[in-house]
CSV table of C-alpha atoms in Angstrom, one decimal:
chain,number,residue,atom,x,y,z
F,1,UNK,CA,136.2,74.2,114.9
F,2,UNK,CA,132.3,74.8,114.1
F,3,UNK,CA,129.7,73.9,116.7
F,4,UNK,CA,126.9,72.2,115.5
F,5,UNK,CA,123.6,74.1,115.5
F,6,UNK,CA,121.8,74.1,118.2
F,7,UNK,CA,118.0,73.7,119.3
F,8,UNK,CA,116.3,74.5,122.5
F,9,UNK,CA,116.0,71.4,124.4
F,10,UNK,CA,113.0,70.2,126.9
F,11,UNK,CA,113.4,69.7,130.4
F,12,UNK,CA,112.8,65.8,129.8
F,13,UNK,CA,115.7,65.9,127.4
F,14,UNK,CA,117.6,68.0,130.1
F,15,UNK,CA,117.3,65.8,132.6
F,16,UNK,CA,117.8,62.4,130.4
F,17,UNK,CA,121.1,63.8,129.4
F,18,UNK,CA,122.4,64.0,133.2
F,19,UNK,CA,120.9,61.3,134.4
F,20,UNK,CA,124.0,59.3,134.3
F,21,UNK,CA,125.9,61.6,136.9
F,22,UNK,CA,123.1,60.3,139.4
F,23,UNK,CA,125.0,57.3,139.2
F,24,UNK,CA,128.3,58.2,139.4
F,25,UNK,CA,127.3,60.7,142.2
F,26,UNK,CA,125.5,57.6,143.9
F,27,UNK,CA,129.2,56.1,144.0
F,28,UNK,CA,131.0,59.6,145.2
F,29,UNK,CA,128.5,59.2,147.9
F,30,UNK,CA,129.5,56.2,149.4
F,31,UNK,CA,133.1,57.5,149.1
F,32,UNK,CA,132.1,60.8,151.3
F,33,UNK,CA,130.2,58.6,154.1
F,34,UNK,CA,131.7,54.9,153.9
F,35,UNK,CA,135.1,55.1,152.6
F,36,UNK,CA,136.5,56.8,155.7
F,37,UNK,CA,134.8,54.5,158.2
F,38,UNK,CA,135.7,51.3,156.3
F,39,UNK,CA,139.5,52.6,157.0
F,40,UNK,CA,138.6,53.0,160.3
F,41,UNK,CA,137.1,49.6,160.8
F,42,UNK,CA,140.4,48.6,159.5
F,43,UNK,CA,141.9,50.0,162.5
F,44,UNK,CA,144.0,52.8,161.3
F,45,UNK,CA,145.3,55.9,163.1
F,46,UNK,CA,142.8,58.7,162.7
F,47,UNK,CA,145.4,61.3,161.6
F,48,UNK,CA,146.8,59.5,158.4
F,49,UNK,CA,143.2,59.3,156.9
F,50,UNK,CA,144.5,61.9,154.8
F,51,UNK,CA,147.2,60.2,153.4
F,52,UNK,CA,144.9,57.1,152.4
F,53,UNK,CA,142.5,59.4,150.9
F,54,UNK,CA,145.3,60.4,148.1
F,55,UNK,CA,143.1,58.7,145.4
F,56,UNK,CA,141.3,60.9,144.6
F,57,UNK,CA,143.1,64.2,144.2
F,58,UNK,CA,146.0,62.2,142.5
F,59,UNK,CA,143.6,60.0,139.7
F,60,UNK,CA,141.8,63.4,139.5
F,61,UNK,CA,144.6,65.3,138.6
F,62,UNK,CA,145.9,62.7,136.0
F,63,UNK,CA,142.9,61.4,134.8
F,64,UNK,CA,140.5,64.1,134.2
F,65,UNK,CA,142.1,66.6,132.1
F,66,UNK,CA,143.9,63.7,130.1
F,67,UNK,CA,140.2,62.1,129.6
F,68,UNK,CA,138.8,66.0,128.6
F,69,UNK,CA,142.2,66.5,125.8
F,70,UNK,CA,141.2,63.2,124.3
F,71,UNK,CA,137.8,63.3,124.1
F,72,UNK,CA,138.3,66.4,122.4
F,73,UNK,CA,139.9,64.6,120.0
F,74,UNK,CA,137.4,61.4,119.9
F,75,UNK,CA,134.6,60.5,117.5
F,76,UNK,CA,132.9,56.9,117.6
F,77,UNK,CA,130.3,56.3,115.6
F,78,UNK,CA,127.1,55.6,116.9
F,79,UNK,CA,128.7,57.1,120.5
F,80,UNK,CA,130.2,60.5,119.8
F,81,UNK,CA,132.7,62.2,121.6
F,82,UNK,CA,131.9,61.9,125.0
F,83,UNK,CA,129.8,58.7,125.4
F,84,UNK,CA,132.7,56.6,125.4
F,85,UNK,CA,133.9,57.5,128.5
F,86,UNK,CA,130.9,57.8,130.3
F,87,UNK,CA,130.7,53.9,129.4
F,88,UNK,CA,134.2,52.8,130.5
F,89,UNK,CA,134.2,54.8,133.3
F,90,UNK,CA,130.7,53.2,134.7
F,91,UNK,CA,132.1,50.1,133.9
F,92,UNK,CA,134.9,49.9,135.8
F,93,UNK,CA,132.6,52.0,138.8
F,94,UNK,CA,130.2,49.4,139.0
F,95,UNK,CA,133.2,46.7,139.7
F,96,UNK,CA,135.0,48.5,141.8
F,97,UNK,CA,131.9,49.1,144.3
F,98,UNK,CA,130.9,45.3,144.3
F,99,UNK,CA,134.4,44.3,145.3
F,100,UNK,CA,135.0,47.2,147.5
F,101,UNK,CA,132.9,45.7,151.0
F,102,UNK,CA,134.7,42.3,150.4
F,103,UNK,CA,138.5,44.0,151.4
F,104,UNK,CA,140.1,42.2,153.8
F,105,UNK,CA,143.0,44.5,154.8
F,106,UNK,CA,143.3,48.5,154.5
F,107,UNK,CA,146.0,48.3,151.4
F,108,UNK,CA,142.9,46.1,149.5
F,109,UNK,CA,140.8,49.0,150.8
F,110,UNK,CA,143.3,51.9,149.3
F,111,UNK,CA,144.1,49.9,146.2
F,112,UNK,CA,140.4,49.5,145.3
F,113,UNK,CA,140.0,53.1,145.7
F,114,UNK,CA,142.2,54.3,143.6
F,115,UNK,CA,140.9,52.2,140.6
F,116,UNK,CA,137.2,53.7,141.5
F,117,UNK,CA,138.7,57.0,141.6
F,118,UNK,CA,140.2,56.1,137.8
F,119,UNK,CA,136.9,55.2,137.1
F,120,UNK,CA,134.8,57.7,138.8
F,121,UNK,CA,136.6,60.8,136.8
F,122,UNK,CA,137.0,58.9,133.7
F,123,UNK,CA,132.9,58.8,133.9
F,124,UNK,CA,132.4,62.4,135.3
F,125,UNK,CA,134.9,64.8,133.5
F,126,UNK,CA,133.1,64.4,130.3
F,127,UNK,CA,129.9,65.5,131.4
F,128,UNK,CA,130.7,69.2,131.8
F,129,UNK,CA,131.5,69.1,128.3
F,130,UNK,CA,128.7,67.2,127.1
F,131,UNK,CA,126.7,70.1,128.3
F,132,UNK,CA,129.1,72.7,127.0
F,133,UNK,CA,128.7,70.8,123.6
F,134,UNK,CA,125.0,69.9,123.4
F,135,UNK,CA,122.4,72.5,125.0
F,136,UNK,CA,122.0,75.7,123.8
F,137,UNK,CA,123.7,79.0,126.2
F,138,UNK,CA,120.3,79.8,127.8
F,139,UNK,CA,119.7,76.8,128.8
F,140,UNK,CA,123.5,76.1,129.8
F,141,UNK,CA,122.5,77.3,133.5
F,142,UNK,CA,119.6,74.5,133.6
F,143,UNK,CA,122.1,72.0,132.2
F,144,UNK,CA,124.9,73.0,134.5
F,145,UNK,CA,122.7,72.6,137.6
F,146,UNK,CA,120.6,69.8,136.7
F,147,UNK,CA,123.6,68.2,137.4
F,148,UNK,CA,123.4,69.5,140.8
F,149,UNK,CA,120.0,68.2,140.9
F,150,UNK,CA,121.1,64.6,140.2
F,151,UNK,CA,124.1,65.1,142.2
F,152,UNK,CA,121.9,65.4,145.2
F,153,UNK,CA,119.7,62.9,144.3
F,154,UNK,CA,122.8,60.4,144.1
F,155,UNK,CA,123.7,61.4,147.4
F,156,UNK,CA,121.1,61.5,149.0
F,157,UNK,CA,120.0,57.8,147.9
F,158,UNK,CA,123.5,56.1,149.1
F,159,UNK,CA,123.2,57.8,152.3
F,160,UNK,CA,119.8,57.0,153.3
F,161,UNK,CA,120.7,53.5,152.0
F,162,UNK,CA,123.6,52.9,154.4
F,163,UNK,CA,121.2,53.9,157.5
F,164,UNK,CA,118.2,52.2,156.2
F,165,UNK,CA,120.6,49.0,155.7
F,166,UNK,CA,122.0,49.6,159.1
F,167,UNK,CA,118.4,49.4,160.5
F,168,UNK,CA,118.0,45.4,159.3
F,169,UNK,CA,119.2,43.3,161.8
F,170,UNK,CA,121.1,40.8,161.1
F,171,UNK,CA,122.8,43.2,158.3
F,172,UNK,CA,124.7,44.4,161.6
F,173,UNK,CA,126.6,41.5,161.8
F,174,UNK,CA,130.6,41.9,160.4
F,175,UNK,CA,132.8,40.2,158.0
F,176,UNK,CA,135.7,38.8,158.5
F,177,UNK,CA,137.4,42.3,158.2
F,178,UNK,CA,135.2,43.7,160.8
F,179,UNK,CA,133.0,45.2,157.8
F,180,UNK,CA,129.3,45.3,158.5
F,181,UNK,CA,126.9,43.7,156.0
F,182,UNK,CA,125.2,46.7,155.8
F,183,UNK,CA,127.8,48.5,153.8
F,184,UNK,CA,127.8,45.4,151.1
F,185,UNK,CA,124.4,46.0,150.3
F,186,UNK,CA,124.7,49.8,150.1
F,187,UNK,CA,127.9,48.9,147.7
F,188,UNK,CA,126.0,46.6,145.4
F,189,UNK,CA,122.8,49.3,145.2
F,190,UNK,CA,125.8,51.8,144.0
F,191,UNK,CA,127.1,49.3,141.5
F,192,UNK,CA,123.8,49.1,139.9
F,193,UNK,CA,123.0,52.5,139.6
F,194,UNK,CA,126.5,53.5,138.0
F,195,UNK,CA,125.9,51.5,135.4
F,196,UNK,CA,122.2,51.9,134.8
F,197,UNK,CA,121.8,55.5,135.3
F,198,UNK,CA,124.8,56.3,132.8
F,199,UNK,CA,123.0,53.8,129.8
F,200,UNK,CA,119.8,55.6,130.3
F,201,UNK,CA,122.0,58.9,129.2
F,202,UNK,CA,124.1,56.8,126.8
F,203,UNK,CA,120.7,55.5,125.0
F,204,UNK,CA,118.4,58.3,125.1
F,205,UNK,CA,120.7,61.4,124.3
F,206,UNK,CA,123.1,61.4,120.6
F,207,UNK,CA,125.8,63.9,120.5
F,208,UNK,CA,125.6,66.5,117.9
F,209,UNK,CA,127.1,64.9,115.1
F,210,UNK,CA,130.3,66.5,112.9
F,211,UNK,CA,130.4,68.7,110.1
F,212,UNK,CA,132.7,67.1,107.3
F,213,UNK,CA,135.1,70.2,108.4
F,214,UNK,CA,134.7,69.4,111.9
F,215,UNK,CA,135.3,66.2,111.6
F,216,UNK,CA,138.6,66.9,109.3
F,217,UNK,CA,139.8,68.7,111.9
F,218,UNK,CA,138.9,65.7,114.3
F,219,UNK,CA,141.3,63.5,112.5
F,220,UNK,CA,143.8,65.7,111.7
F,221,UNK,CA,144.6,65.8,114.8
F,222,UNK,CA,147.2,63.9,116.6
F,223,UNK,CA,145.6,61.2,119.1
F,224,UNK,CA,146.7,59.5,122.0
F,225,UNK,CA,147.9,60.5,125.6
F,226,UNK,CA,151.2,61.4,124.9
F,227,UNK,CA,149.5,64.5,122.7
F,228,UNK,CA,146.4,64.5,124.9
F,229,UNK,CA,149.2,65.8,127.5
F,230,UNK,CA,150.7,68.3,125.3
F,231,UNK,CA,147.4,69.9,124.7
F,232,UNK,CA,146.7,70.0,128.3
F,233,UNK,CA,150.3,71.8,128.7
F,234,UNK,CA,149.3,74.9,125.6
F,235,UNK,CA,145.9,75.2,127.2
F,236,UNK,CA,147.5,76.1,130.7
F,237,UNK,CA,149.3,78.1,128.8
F,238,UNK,CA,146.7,80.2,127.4
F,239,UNK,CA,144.5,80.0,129.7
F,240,UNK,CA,141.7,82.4,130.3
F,241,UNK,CA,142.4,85.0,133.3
F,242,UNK,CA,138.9,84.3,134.6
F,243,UNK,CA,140.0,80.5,134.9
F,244,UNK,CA,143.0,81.3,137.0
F,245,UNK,CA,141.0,83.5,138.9
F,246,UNK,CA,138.6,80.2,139.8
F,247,UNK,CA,141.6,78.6,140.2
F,248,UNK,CA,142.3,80.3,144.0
F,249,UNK,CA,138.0,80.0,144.8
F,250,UNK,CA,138.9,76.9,144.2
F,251,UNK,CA,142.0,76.0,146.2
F,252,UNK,CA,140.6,76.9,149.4
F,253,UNK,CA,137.1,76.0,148.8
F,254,UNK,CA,137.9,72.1,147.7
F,255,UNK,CA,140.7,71.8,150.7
F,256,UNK,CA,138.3,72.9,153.1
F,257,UNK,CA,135.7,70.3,151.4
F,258,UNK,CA,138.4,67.8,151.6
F,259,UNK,CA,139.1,68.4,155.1
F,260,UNK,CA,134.9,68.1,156.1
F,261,UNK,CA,134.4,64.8,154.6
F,262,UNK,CA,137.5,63.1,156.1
F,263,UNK,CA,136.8,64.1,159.6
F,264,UNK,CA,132.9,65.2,159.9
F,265,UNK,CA,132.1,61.6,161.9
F,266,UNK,CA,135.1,62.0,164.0
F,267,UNK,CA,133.5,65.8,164.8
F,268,UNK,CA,129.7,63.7,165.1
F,269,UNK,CA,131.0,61.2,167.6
F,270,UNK,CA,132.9,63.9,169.9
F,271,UNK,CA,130.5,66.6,170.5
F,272,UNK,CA,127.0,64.5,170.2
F,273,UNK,CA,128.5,61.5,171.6
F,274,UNK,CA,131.4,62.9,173.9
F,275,UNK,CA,133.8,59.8,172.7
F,276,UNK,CA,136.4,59.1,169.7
F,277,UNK,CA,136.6,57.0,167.0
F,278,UNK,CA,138.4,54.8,169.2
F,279,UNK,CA,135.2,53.7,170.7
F,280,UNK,CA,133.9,51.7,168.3
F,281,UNK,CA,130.4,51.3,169.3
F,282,UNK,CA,129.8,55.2,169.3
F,283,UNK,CA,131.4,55.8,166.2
F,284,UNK,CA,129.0,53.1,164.5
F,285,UNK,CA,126.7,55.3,165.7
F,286,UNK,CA,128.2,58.6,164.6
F,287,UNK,CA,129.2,56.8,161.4
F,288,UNK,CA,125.7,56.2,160.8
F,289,UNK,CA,123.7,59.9,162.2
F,290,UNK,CA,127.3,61.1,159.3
F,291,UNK,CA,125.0,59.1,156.6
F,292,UNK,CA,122.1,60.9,157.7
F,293,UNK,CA,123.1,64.2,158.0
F,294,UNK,CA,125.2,64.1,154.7
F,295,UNK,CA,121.9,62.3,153.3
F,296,UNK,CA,120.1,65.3,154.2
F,297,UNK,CA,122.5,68.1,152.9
F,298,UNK,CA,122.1,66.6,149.2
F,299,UNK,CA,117.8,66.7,149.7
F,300,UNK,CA,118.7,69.8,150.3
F,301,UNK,CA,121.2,70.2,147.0
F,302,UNK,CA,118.4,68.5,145.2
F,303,UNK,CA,116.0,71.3,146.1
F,304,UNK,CA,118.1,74.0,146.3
F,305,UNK,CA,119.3,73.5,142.7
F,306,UNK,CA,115.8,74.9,141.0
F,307,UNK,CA,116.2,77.9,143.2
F,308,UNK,CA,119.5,78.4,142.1
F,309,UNK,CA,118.7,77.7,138.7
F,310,UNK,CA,116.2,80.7,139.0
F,311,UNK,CA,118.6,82.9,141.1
F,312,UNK,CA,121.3,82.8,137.9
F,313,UNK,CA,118.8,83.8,135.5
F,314,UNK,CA,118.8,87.3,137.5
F,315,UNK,CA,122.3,87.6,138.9
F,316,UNK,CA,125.4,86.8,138.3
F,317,UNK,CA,126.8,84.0,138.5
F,318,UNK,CA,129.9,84.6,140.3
F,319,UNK,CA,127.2,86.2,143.4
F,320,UNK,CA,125.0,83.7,143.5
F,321,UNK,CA,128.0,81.3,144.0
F,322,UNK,CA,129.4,83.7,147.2
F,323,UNK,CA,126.5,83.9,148.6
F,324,UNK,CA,126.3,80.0,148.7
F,325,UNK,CA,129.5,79.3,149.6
F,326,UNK,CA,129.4,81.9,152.5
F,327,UNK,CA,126.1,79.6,153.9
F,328,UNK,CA,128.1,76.7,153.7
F,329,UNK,CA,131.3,78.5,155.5
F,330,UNK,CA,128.1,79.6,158.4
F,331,UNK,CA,127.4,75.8,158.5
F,332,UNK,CA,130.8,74.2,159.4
F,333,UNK,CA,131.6,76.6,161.5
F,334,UNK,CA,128.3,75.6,163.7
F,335,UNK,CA,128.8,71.7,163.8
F,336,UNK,CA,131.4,71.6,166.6
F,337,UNK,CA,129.4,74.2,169.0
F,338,UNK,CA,125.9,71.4,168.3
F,339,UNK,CA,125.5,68.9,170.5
F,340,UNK,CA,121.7,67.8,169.8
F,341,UNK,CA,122.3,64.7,166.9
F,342,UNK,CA,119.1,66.2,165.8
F,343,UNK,CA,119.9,69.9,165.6
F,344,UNK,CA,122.9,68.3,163.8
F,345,UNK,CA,120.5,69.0,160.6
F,346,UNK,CA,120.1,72.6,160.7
F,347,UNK,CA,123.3,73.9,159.4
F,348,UNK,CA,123.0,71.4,156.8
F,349,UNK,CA,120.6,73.3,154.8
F,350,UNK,CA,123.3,76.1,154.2
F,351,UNK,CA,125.6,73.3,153.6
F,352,UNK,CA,123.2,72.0,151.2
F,353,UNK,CA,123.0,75.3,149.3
F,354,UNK,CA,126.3,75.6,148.9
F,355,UNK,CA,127.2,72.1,147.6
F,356,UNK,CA,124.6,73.0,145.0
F,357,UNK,CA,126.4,76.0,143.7
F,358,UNK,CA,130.0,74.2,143.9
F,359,UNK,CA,128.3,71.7,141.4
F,360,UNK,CA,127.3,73.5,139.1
F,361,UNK,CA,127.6,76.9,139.2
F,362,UNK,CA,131.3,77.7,139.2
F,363,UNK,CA,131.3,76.3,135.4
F,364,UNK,CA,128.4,78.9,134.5
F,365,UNK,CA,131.3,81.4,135.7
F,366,UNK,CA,133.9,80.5,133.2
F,367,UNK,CA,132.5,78.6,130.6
F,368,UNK,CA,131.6,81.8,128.6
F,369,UNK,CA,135.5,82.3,128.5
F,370,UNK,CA,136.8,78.9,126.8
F,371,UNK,CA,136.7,78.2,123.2
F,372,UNK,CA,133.8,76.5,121.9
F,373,UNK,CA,136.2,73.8,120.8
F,374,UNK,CA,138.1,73.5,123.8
F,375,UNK,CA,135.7,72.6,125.9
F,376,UNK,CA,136.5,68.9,127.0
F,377,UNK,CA,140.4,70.4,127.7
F,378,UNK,CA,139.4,73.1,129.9
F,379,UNK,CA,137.0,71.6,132.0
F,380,UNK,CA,139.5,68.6,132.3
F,381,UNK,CA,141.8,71.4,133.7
F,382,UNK,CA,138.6,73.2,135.9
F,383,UNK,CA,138.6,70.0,137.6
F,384,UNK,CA,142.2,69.7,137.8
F,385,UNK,CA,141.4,73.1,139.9
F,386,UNK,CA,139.2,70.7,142.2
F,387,UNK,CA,142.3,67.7,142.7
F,388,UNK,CA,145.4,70.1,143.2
F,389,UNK,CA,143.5,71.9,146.5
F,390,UNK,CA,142.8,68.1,147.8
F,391,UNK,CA,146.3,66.6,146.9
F,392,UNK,CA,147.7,69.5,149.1
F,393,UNK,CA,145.4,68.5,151.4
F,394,UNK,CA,146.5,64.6,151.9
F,395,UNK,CA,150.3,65.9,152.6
F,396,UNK,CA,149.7,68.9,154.4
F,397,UNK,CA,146.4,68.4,157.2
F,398,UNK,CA,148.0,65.9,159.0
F,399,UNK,CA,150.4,68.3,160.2
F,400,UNK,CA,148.3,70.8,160.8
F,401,UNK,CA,145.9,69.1,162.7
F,402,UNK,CA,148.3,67.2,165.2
F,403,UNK,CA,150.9,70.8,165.1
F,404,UNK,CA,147.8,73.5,165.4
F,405,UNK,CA,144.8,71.6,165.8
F,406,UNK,CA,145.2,69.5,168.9
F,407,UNK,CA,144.3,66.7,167.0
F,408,UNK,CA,140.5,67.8,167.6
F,409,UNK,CA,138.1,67.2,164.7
F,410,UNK,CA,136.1,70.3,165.7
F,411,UNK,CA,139.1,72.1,165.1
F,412,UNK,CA,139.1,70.7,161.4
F,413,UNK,CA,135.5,71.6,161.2
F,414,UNK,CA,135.9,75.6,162.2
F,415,UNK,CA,139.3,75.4,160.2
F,416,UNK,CA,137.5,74.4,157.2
F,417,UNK,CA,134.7,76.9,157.8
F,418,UNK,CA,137.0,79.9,158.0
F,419,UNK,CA,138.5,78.5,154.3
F,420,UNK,CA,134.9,78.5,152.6
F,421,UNK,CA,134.7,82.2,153.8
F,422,UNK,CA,137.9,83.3,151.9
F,423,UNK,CA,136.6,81.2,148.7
F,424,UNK,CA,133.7,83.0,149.0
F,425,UNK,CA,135.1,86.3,149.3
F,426,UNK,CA,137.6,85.7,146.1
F,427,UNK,CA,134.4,84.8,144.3
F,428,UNK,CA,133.2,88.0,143.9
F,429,UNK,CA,136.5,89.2,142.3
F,430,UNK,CA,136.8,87.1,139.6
F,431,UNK,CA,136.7,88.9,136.7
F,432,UNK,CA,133.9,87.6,134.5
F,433,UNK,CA,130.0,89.0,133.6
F,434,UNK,CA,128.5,90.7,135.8
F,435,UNK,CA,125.1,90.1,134.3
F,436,UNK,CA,122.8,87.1,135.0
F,437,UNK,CA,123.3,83.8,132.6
F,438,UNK,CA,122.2,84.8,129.1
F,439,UNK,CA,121.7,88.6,129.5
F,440,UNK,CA,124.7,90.3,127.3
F,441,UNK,CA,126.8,93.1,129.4
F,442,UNK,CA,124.9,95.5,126.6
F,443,UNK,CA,121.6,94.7,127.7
């Protein structure tokens, strides 16, 4: 299919286009810091967090590279290709997080999460593509990690909200549930923002529109799910070596991501407060100094993205993401050995660093290698790359971390550590450019 032409774009444009994942990172968030601890108010055992948490690799997995085949094949008039979704999907994300504080019993709680996982991905999966489709290739690095930008911004701002909330008072009273008040308002902020932040990038940024050809081709082809999943099965197929390659970065990079967010306040509360999640007025506390650290990782991401943005104009890609990573892998595997709450925010800055790569980088990698007009199928599967590592994750940690663990959530913490070093070591094999973004291998 023809690409559109395309124009340089301005920063202003840049950043208006990806304002909308601000929002939808906003939401994923609240998912990293609250979700957990609302299950734990619930009173649940601490080792099948995992097994609640199957939302999100499962809805990932089915929902993401079904929602990148079909807007593939999607025009709407006066929305494009890829709008559509980013509407739905905020939609149904706004919703989800207003109900979300008012469960009343932990299969509410898991329910709700798995329609703002549906949502969440149906939002999010499109926007690779968006800037696959719409900014020129030297800008593509700018795009890709503007994203990163917002991501941390999103972040940062539901973090800092639930400890600011946590700070008022009477917000510290509980629901019925045993849900503090202070996680409703941070909930309702989120459902605001998802919607918001995706109509400013609905409003102020038009896809490219089709060609008569392209848009032949458009409607010639079948539609629906049921093809949607067939194009999804030839585009495995044929997939790209470099892709696979990804593909085992990414399976210990995301399980080892997986593994810090479900169990980084249980880690908090034992070595800075010496106590469990059992205890529940220590783990508020943890729960809370979680918010803040994880708040300060993403300033971090926020920042860090313009240097990396400047670091993959002069090396490769696939480097600058190693060398991220292996900060992060240096991070987790310091948490369990810190017992000052507030030298708790050191190793955060390589964390930081390295959740700005993961966001945006990784695409710069591969992106080079996938049809122009496959774009919206292959980053549906890229983030089907992302799910699978976490899906293995729900059935798998439990066992290891009661069988080889000791049940100890610094254990988790220097297990996942030791996981972000071997993603960061399979980085540098991938077999892809080995000149910075926009430079030609001739050059």
């Amino acid at each position: 299919m023809k690409v559109s032409p395309q124009v340089a774009m301005t920063l202003r444009q840049i950043m208006l286009m990806n304002f909308g994942f601000f929002g939808i990172q906003y939401s994923f968030g609240l998912q990293q810091t609250a979700i957990n601890p609302i299950f734990s108010f619930l009173n649940p055992d601490p080792s099948i967090l995992p097994y609640l948490n199957m939302a999100g690799p499962v809805t990932g997995l089915i929902v993401q590279p079904l929602i990148g085949a079909m807007s593939d094949r999607t025009w709407i008039p006066g929305l494009g290709r890829r709008r559509p979704y980013f509407l739905i999907g905020a939609i149904g994300c706004s919703l989800c997080l207003f109900l979300y504080p008012h469960v009343t019993a932990l299969w509410m709680a898991v329910l709700l999460l798995w329609l703002l996982d549906i949502s969440n991905n149906t939002a999010m999966e499109p926007f690779r593509a968006f800037i696959a489709d719409t900014v020129p290739e030297h800008q593509q690095s700018t795009g890709f990690l503007m994203q990163s930008v917002f991501t941390g911004l999103g972040i940062t701002l539901a973090n800092i909200s639930l400890y600011l909330l946590q700070q008022v008072g009477w917000l510290n009273q509980t629901s019925a549930a045993g849900i503090p008040y202070w996680v409703f308002g941070s909930f309702y902020i989120g459902a605001v923002c998802s919607i918001g932040s995706v109509l400013v990038t609905v409003l102020s940024t038009p896809e490219h529109e089709p060609s008569p050809e392209e848009m032949a081709a458009i409607k010639a082809q079948p539609s629906g799910p049921v093809h949607a999943i067939k194009d999804i099965g030839i585009a495995i197929k044929e997939m790209p070596t470099p892709l696979w390659q990804l593909a085992s970065v990414y399976l210990f990079q995301w399980y080892a991501l997986f593994v810090y967010w479900q169990y980084i306040s249980h880690s908090i509360v034992q070595s800075v407060w010496h106590s469990t999640s059992a205890d529940k007025a220590a783990y508020e506390q943890a729960v809370a100094w979680t918010g803040l650290v994880n708040g300060f990782y993403n300033v971090v991401t926020f920042i860090s993205a313009f240097g990396l943005m400047w670091m993959t104009r002069r090396y490769a890609a696939k480097y600058v993401h190693a060398f991220a990573v292996t900060l992060a892998a240096l991070a987790l595997l310091a948490i369990p050995h810190i017992t000052d709450k507030y030298l708790m925010f050191a190793p955060m800055i390589g964390f930081g660093i390295g959740w700005a790569s993961m966001m945006g980088v990784p695409f710069m990698i591969v992106v080079h290698s996938i049809p122009k007009e496959r774009y919206g199928v292959y980053m549906g599967i890229v983030n089907m790359m992302i799910v699978i590592p976490m899906f293995i994750e729900t059935v798998t940690f439990s066992w290891i971390y009661k069988t080889f663990l000791g049940a100890n959530p610094s254990n988790a913490m220097i297990f996942a550590g030791v996981f972000l070093v071997i993603a960061a070591s399979l980085t540098v094999m991938i077999k892809t450019s080995n000149k910075p973004v926009g430079v030609s291998e001739n050059a």
